[in-house]
PDB file of C-alpha atoms in Angstrom:
ATOM      1  CA  PRO P1067       0.000   0.000   0.000  1.00  0.00           C
ATOM      2  CA  GLY P1068       2.827   2.496   0.744  1.00  0.00           C
ATOM      3  CA  TYR P1069       6.103   3.301  -0.942  1.00  0.00           C
ATOM      4  CA  VAL P1070       8.472   0.323  -0.953  1.00  0.00           C
ATOM      5  CA  PRO P1071      12.120   1.288  -1.364  1.00  0.00           C
ATOM      6  CA  ASP P1072      14.237  -0.720  -3.780  1.00  0.00           C
ATOM      7  CA  LEU P1073      17.535  -1.420  -2.017  1.00  0.00           C
ATOM      8  CA  ASP P1074      19.210  -2.982  -5.047  1.00  0.00           C
ATOM      9  CA  PRO P1075      22.489  -1.139  -5.731  1.00  0.00           C
ATOM     10  CA  PRO P1076      22.972   0.635  -9.041  1.00  0.00           C
ATOM     11  CA  PRO P1077      25.696  -0.369 -11.482  1.00  0.00           C
ATOM     12  CA  THR P1078      29.190   1.079 -11.317  1.00  0.00           C
ATOM     13  CA  PRO P1079      29.574   4.170 -13.560  1.00  0.00           C
ATOM     14  CA  THR P1080      30.938   3.493 -17.060  1.00  0.00           C
ATOM     15  CA  GLY P1081      32.592   5.589 -19.751  1.00  0.00           C
ATOM     16  CA  VAL P1082      34.360   7.684 -17.132  1.00  0.00           C
ATOM     17  CA  SER P1083      36.785  10.439 -18.027  1.00  0.00           C
ATOM     18  CA  VAL P1084      38.459  12.529 -15.307  1.00  0.00           C
ATOM     19  CA  VAL P1085      40.519  15.506 -16.493  1.00  0.00           C
ATOM     20  CA  ALA P1086      42.215  18.258 -14.516  1.00  0.00           C
ATOM     21  CA  GLY P1087      41.838  21.884 -15.513  1.00  0.00           C
ATOM     22  CA  LEU P1088      43.539  24.888 -13.969  1.00  0.00           C
ATOM     23  CA  THR P1089      41.270  25.077 -10.909  1.00  0.00           C
ATOM     24  CA  PHE P1090      38.732  22.301 -11.505  1.00  0.00           C
ATOM     25  CA  VAL P1091      38.562  18.550 -11.891  1.00  0.00           C
ATOM     26  CA  TYR P1092      36.189  17.764 -14.778  1.00  0.00           C
ATOM     27  CA  ILE P1093      34.268  14.475 -14.797  1.00  0.00           C
ATOM     28  CA  GLU P1094      32.232  12.784 -17.507  1.00  0.00           C
ATOM     29  CA  THR P1095      30.387   9.445 -17.525  1.00  0.00           C
ATOM     30  CA  ASP P1096      28.118   7.553 -19.843  1.00  0.00           C
ATOM     31  CA  PRO P1097      24.503   8.687 -19.348  1.00  0.00           C
ATOM     32  CA  PRO P1098      23.349   7.116 -16.045  1.00  0.00           C
ATOM     33  CA  VAL P1099      20.345   5.024 -17.091  1.00  0.00           C
ATOM     34  CA  PHE P1100      19.264   2.209 -14.764  1.00  0.00           C
ATOM     35  CA  THR P1101      16.148   1.143 -12.872  1.00  0.00           C
ATOM     36  CA  GLN P1102      17.585  -0.149  -9.566  1.00  0.00           C
ATOM     37  CA  GLY P1103      16.573   1.948  -6.540  1.00  0.00           C
ATOM     38  CA  HIS P1104      13.812   3.603  -8.603  1.00  0.00           C
ATOM     39  CA  GLY P1105      16.404   5.079 -10.944  1.00  0.00           C
ATOM     40  CA  TYR P1106      19.302   7.491 -10.946  1.00  0.00           C
ATOM     41  CA  ASP P1107      19.543  10.302  -8.404  1.00  0.00           C
ATOM     42  CA  ARG P1108      23.134  11.578  -8.726  1.00  0.00           C
ATOM     43  CA  THR P1109      26.805  10.751  -9.233  1.00  0.00           C
ATOM     44  CA  VAL P1110      28.961  10.801  -6.101  1.00  0.00           C
ATOM     45  CA  VAL P1111      32.600  11.895  -6.440  1.00  0.00           C
ATOM     46  CA  TYR P1112      35.072  10.571  -3.891  1.00  0.00           C
ATOM     47  CA  GLY P1113      38.633  11.780  -3.755  1.00  0.00           C
ATOM     48  CA  ALA P1114      41.887  11.860  -1.861  1.00  0.00           C
ATOM     49  CA  LYS P1115      44.708  14.371  -2.219  1.00  0.00           C
ATOM     50  CA  TRP P1116      48.039  12.775  -2.995  1.00  0.00           C
ATOM     51  CA  PRO P1117      50.870  14.951  -1.631  1.00  0.00           C
ATOM     52  CA  THR P1118      54.329  14.378  -3.086  1.00  0.00           C
ATOM     53  CA  GLY P1119      56.213  11.770  -1.104  1.00  0.00           C
ATOM     54  CA  ASP P1120      53.098  10.144   0.373  1.00  0.00           C
ATOM     55  CA  PRO P1121      52.030   6.635  -0.615  1.00  0.00           C
ATOM     56  CA  GLU P1122      49.382   6.555  -3.319  1.00  0.00           C
ATOM     57  CA  PRO P1123      45.887   6.624  -1.786  1.00  0.00           C
ATOM     58  CA  THR P1124      43.249   3.943  -2.215  1.00  0.00           C
ATOM     59  CA  PHE P1125      39.462   4.246  -1.956  1.00  0.00           C
ATOM     60  CA  ASP P1126      39.734   3.653   1.809  1.00  0.00           C
ATOM     61  CA  ASP P1127      41.549   7.030   2.020  1.00  0.00           C
ATOM     62  CA  ALA P1128      38.901   8.860  -0.013  1.00  0.00           C
ATOM     63  CA  VAL P1129      36.133  11.127   1.241  1.00  0.00           C
ATOM     64  CA  GLU P1130      32.995  12.314  -0.510  1.00  0.00           C
ATOM     65  CA  LEU P1131      33.950  15.514  -2.340  1.00  0.00           C
ATOM     66  CA  HIS P1132      30.971  16.371  -4.449  1.00  0.00           C
ATOM     67  CA  THR P1133      27.821  15.150  -6.168  1.00  0.00           C
ATOM     68  CA  PHE P1134      26.384  16.098  -9.534  1.00  0.00           C
ATOM     69  CA  VAL P1135      23.363  15.201 -11.654  1.00  0.00           C
ATOM     70  CA  GLY P1136      23.763  13.930 -15.206  1.00  0.00           C
ATOM     71  CA  PRO P1137      26.773  12.741 -17.168  1.00  0.00           C
ATOM     72  CA  VAL P1138      29.009  15.811 -16.623  1.00  0.00           C
ATOM     73  CA  GLY P1139      30.276  17.460 -13.458  1.00  0.00           C
ATOM     74  CA  SER P1140      33.198  19.376 -12.018  1.00  0.00           C
ATOM     75  CA  TYR P1141      34.856  19.898  -8.658  1.00  0.00           C
ATOM     76  CA  PRO P1142      36.772  23.080  -7.721  1.00  0.00           C
ATOM     77  CA  SER P1143      40.378  22.708  -6.592  1.00  0.00           C
ATOM     78  CA  ASP P1144      43.479  24.730  -5.859  1.00  0.00           C
ATOM     79  CA  THR P1145      46.096  24.678  -8.610  1.00  0.00           C
ATOM     80  CA  GLY P1146      48.894  22.165  -8.312  1.00  0.00           C
ATOM     81  CA  THR P1147      46.774  19.674  -6.333  1.00  0.00           C
ATOM     82  CA  ARG P1148      47.236  16.011  -7.144  1.00  0.00           C
ATOM     83  CA  TRP P1149      43.994  14.032  -6.798  1.00  0.00           C
ATOM     84  CA  ASN P1150      42.906  10.420  -6.908  1.00  0.00           C
ATOM     85  CA  VAL P1151      39.207  10.293  -7.827  1.00  0.00           C
ATOM     86  CA  TRP P1152      36.539   7.543  -7.725  1.00  0.00           C
ATOM     87  CA  LEU P1153      32.842   7.608  -8.704  1.00  0.00           C
ATOM     88  CA  LYS P1154      29.657   5.855  -7.616  1.00  0.00           C
ATOM     89  CA  TYR P1155      26.051   6.269  -8.699  1.00  0.00           C
ATOM     90  CA  ARG P1156      23.352   6.912  -6.070  1.00  0.00           C
ATOM     91  CA  THR P1157      19.748   5.843  -6.590  1.00  0.00           C
ATOM     92  CA  ASN P1158      16.566   7.679  -5.706  1.00  0.00           C
ATOM     93  CA  ASP P1159      16.341   5.277  -2.748  1.00  0.00           C
ATOM     94  CA  ALA P1160      19.799   6.469  -1.514  1.00  0.00           C
ATOM     95  CA  VAL P1161      21.685   3.285  -2.396  1.00  0.00           C
ATOM     96  CA  GLU P1162      25.168   3.671  -3.930  1.00  0.00           C
ATOM     97  CA  SER P1163      27.088   1.454  -6.328  1.00  0.00           C
ATOM     98  CA  VAL P1164      28.868  -1.328  -4.468  1.00  0.00           C
ATOM     99  CA  VAL P1165      32.131  -1.066  -6.375  1.00  0.00           C
ATOM    100  CA  PRO P1166      33.608   2.407  -6.912  1.00  0.00           C
ATOM    101  CA  GLU P1167      34.683   3.233 -10.460  1.00  0.00           C
ATOM    102  CA  GLY P1168      38.383   4.061 -10.610  1.00  0.00           C
ATOM    103  CA  GLY P1169      40.074   0.846  -9.588  1.00  0.00           C
ATOM    104  CA  THR P1170      42.563   0.534  -6.749  1.00  0.00           C
ATOM    105  CA  ASN P1171      44.083   4.009  -6.927  1.00  0.00           C
ATOM    106  CA  GLY P1172      41.386   5.975  -8.739  1.00  0.00           C
ATOM    107  CA  HIS P1173      41.801   8.401 -11.600  1.00  0.00           C
ATOM    108  CA  GLN P1174      44.981  10.410 -11.008  1.00  0.00           C
ATOM    109  CA  VAL P1175      44.961  14.068 -12.068  1.00  0.00           C
ATOM    110  CA  THR P1176      46.850  17.217 -11.078  1.00  0.00           C
ATOM    111  CA  THR P1177      45.149  20.600 -11.398  1.00  0.00           C
ATOM    112  CA  GLY P1178      46.908  23.579 -12.938  1.00  0.00           C
ATOM    113  CA  LYS P1179      49.657  21.643 -14.674  1.00  0.00           C
ATOM    114  CA  ILE P1180      50.722  20.971 -18.215  1.00  0.00           C
ATOM    115  CA  GLY P1181      53.441  18.359 -18.181  1.00  0.00           C
ATOM    116  CA  ASN P1182      55.431  19.117 -15.040  1.00  0.00           C
ATOM    117  CA  ALA P1183      54.827  22.888 -15.097  1.00  0.00           C
ATOM    118  CA  ASP P1184      52.435  24.340 -12.521  1.00  0.00           C
ATOM    119  CA  LEU P1185      50.591  27.045 -14.459  1.00  0.00           C
ATOM    120  CA  GLY P1186      49.126  28.893 -11.450  1.00  0.00           C
ATOM    121  CA  PRO P1187      52.222  30.930 -10.523  1.00  0.00           C
ATOM    122  CA  LEU P1188      53.119  31.393 -14.202  1.00  0.00           C
ATOM    123  CA  ILE P1189      49.704  32.889 -14.970  1.00  0.00           C
ATOM    124  CA  ILE P1190      49.990  35.282 -12.023  1.00  0.00           C
ATOM    125  CA  GLU P1191      53.494  36.302 -13.133  1.00  0.00           C
ATOM    126  CA  ALA P1192      52.318  36.841 -16.722  1.00  0.00           C
ATOM    127  CA  ALA P1193      49.414  38.990 -15.520  1.00  0.00           C
ATOM    128  CA  ASN P1194      51.744  41.092 -13.355  1.00  0.00           C
ATOM    129  CA  LEU P1195      54.207  41.563 -16.213  1.00  0.00           C
ATOM    130  CA  ALA P1196      51.500  42.430 -18.713  1.00  0.00           C
ATOM    131  CA  ASP P1197      49.624  44.831 -16.403  1.00  0.00           C
ATOM    132  CA  GLY P1198      49.757  48.244 -18.043  1.00  0.00           C
ATOM    133  CA  ALA P1199      51.963  46.974 -20.879  1.00  0.00           C
ATOM    134  CA  ILE P1200      49.388  47.751 -23.587  1.00  0.00           C
ATOM    135  CA  ASP P1201      48.269  51.328 -24.202  1.00  0.00           C
ATOM    136  CA  LEU P1202      44.642  50.986 -25.293  1.00  0.00           C
ATOM    137  CA  GLU P1203      44.566  54.573 -26.588  1.00  0.00           C
ATOM    138  CA  SER P1204      47.376  54.107 -29.106  1.00  0.00           C
ATOM    139  CA  ASP P1205      47.014  50.310 -29.428  1.00  0.00           C
ATOM    140  CA  LYS P1206      50.763  49.949 -28.778  1.00  0.00           C
ATOM    141  CA  VAL P1207      52.965  48.003 -26.417  1.00  0.00           C
ATOM    142  CA  LYS P1208      54.354  50.327 -23.718  1.00  0.00           C
ATOM    143  CA  ALA P1209      56.830  47.921 -22.104  1.00  0.00           C
ATOM    144  CA  ASP P1210      59.862  46.285 -23.652  1.00  0.00           C
ATOM    145  CA  ALA P1211      59.507  42.829 -25.141  1.00  0.00           C
ATOM    146  CA  SER P1212      61.269  41.171 -22.212  1.00  0.00           C
ATOM    147  CA  PHE P1213      57.985  40.717 -20.326  1.00  0.00           C
ATOM    148  CA  GLY P1214      56.872  37.796 -22.449  1.00  0.00           C
ATOM    149  CA  ALA P1215      55.402  36.360 -25.564  1.00  0.00           C
ATOM    150  CA  ILE P1216      52.367  38.657 -25.574  1.00  0.00           C
ATOM    151  CA  ALA P1217      54.505  41.720 -26.243  1.00  0.00           C
ATOM    152  CA  VAL P1218      56.814  39.823 -28.588  1.00  0.00           C
ATOM    153  CA  GLY P1219      53.870  38.524 -30.588  1.00  0.00           C
ATOM    154  CA  TYR P1220      52.308  41.963 -30.660  1.00  0.00           C
ATOM    155  CA  THR P1221      55.408  43.869 -31.721  1.00  0.00           C
ATOM    156  CA  VAL P1222      56.538  41.302 -34.270  1.00  0.00           C
ATOM    157  CA  THR P1223      53.263  40.438 -35.973  1.00  0.00           C
ATOM    158  CA  GLN P1224      51.122  43.528 -35.295  1.00  0.00           C
ATOM    159  CA  TYR P1225      48.129  41.163 -35.683  1.00  0.00           C
ATOM    160  CA  LEU P1226      46.945  41.304 -32.089  1.00  0.00           C
ATOM    161  CA  VAL P1227      44.589  44.142 -31.295  1.00  0.00           C
ATOM    162  CA  ALA P1228      43.812  45.461 -27.811  1.00  0.00           C
ATOM    163  CA  THR P1229      40.074  45.835 -27.195  1.00  0.00           C
ATOM    164  CA  THR P1230      38.394  46.634 -23.891  1.00  0.00           C
ATOM    165  CA  GLY P1231      41.515  45.751 -21.964  1.00  0.00           C
ATOM    166  CA  LEU P1232      42.034  42.353 -23.598  1.00  0.00           C
ATOM    167  CA  LEU P1233      44.145  41.178 -26.483  1.00  0.00           C
ATOM    168  CA  ALA P1234      42.029  39.632 -29.184  1.00  0.00           C
TER     169      ALA P1234
END
């Protein structure tokens, strides 16, 4: 006569891609379509930071970081943070996947890096060097070309145009 919860666990997420951006961890899965637990409620993101020199974390070290609805989500992070990430689906009856997606050590990503270079400090330095370097009235570079590729590209090619404070 009343509502009967379905305590069957949902499947483990499939088609998972975890990619680090500058200040976010981006996550994508196959569309979550299943009927257990009266259907899909959300995707649960578990993670553990992995500081240099520490042993690699496992799911037992992870904590719930975030949840999102649908096949795409993101989690904010400081730059230069190394993460191990796992995913589970949660049903409308609040039952999670039994096995976390991500294997023993999860998906390993580091925010704010390309190769081994941490972009966070480099972006701040570039912004400081470029601040006031372009005269928007005359559309000319005011500083010498030693402050970086923006000025070099501008003075050499003359193809970049300053508009509303940005180079376009």
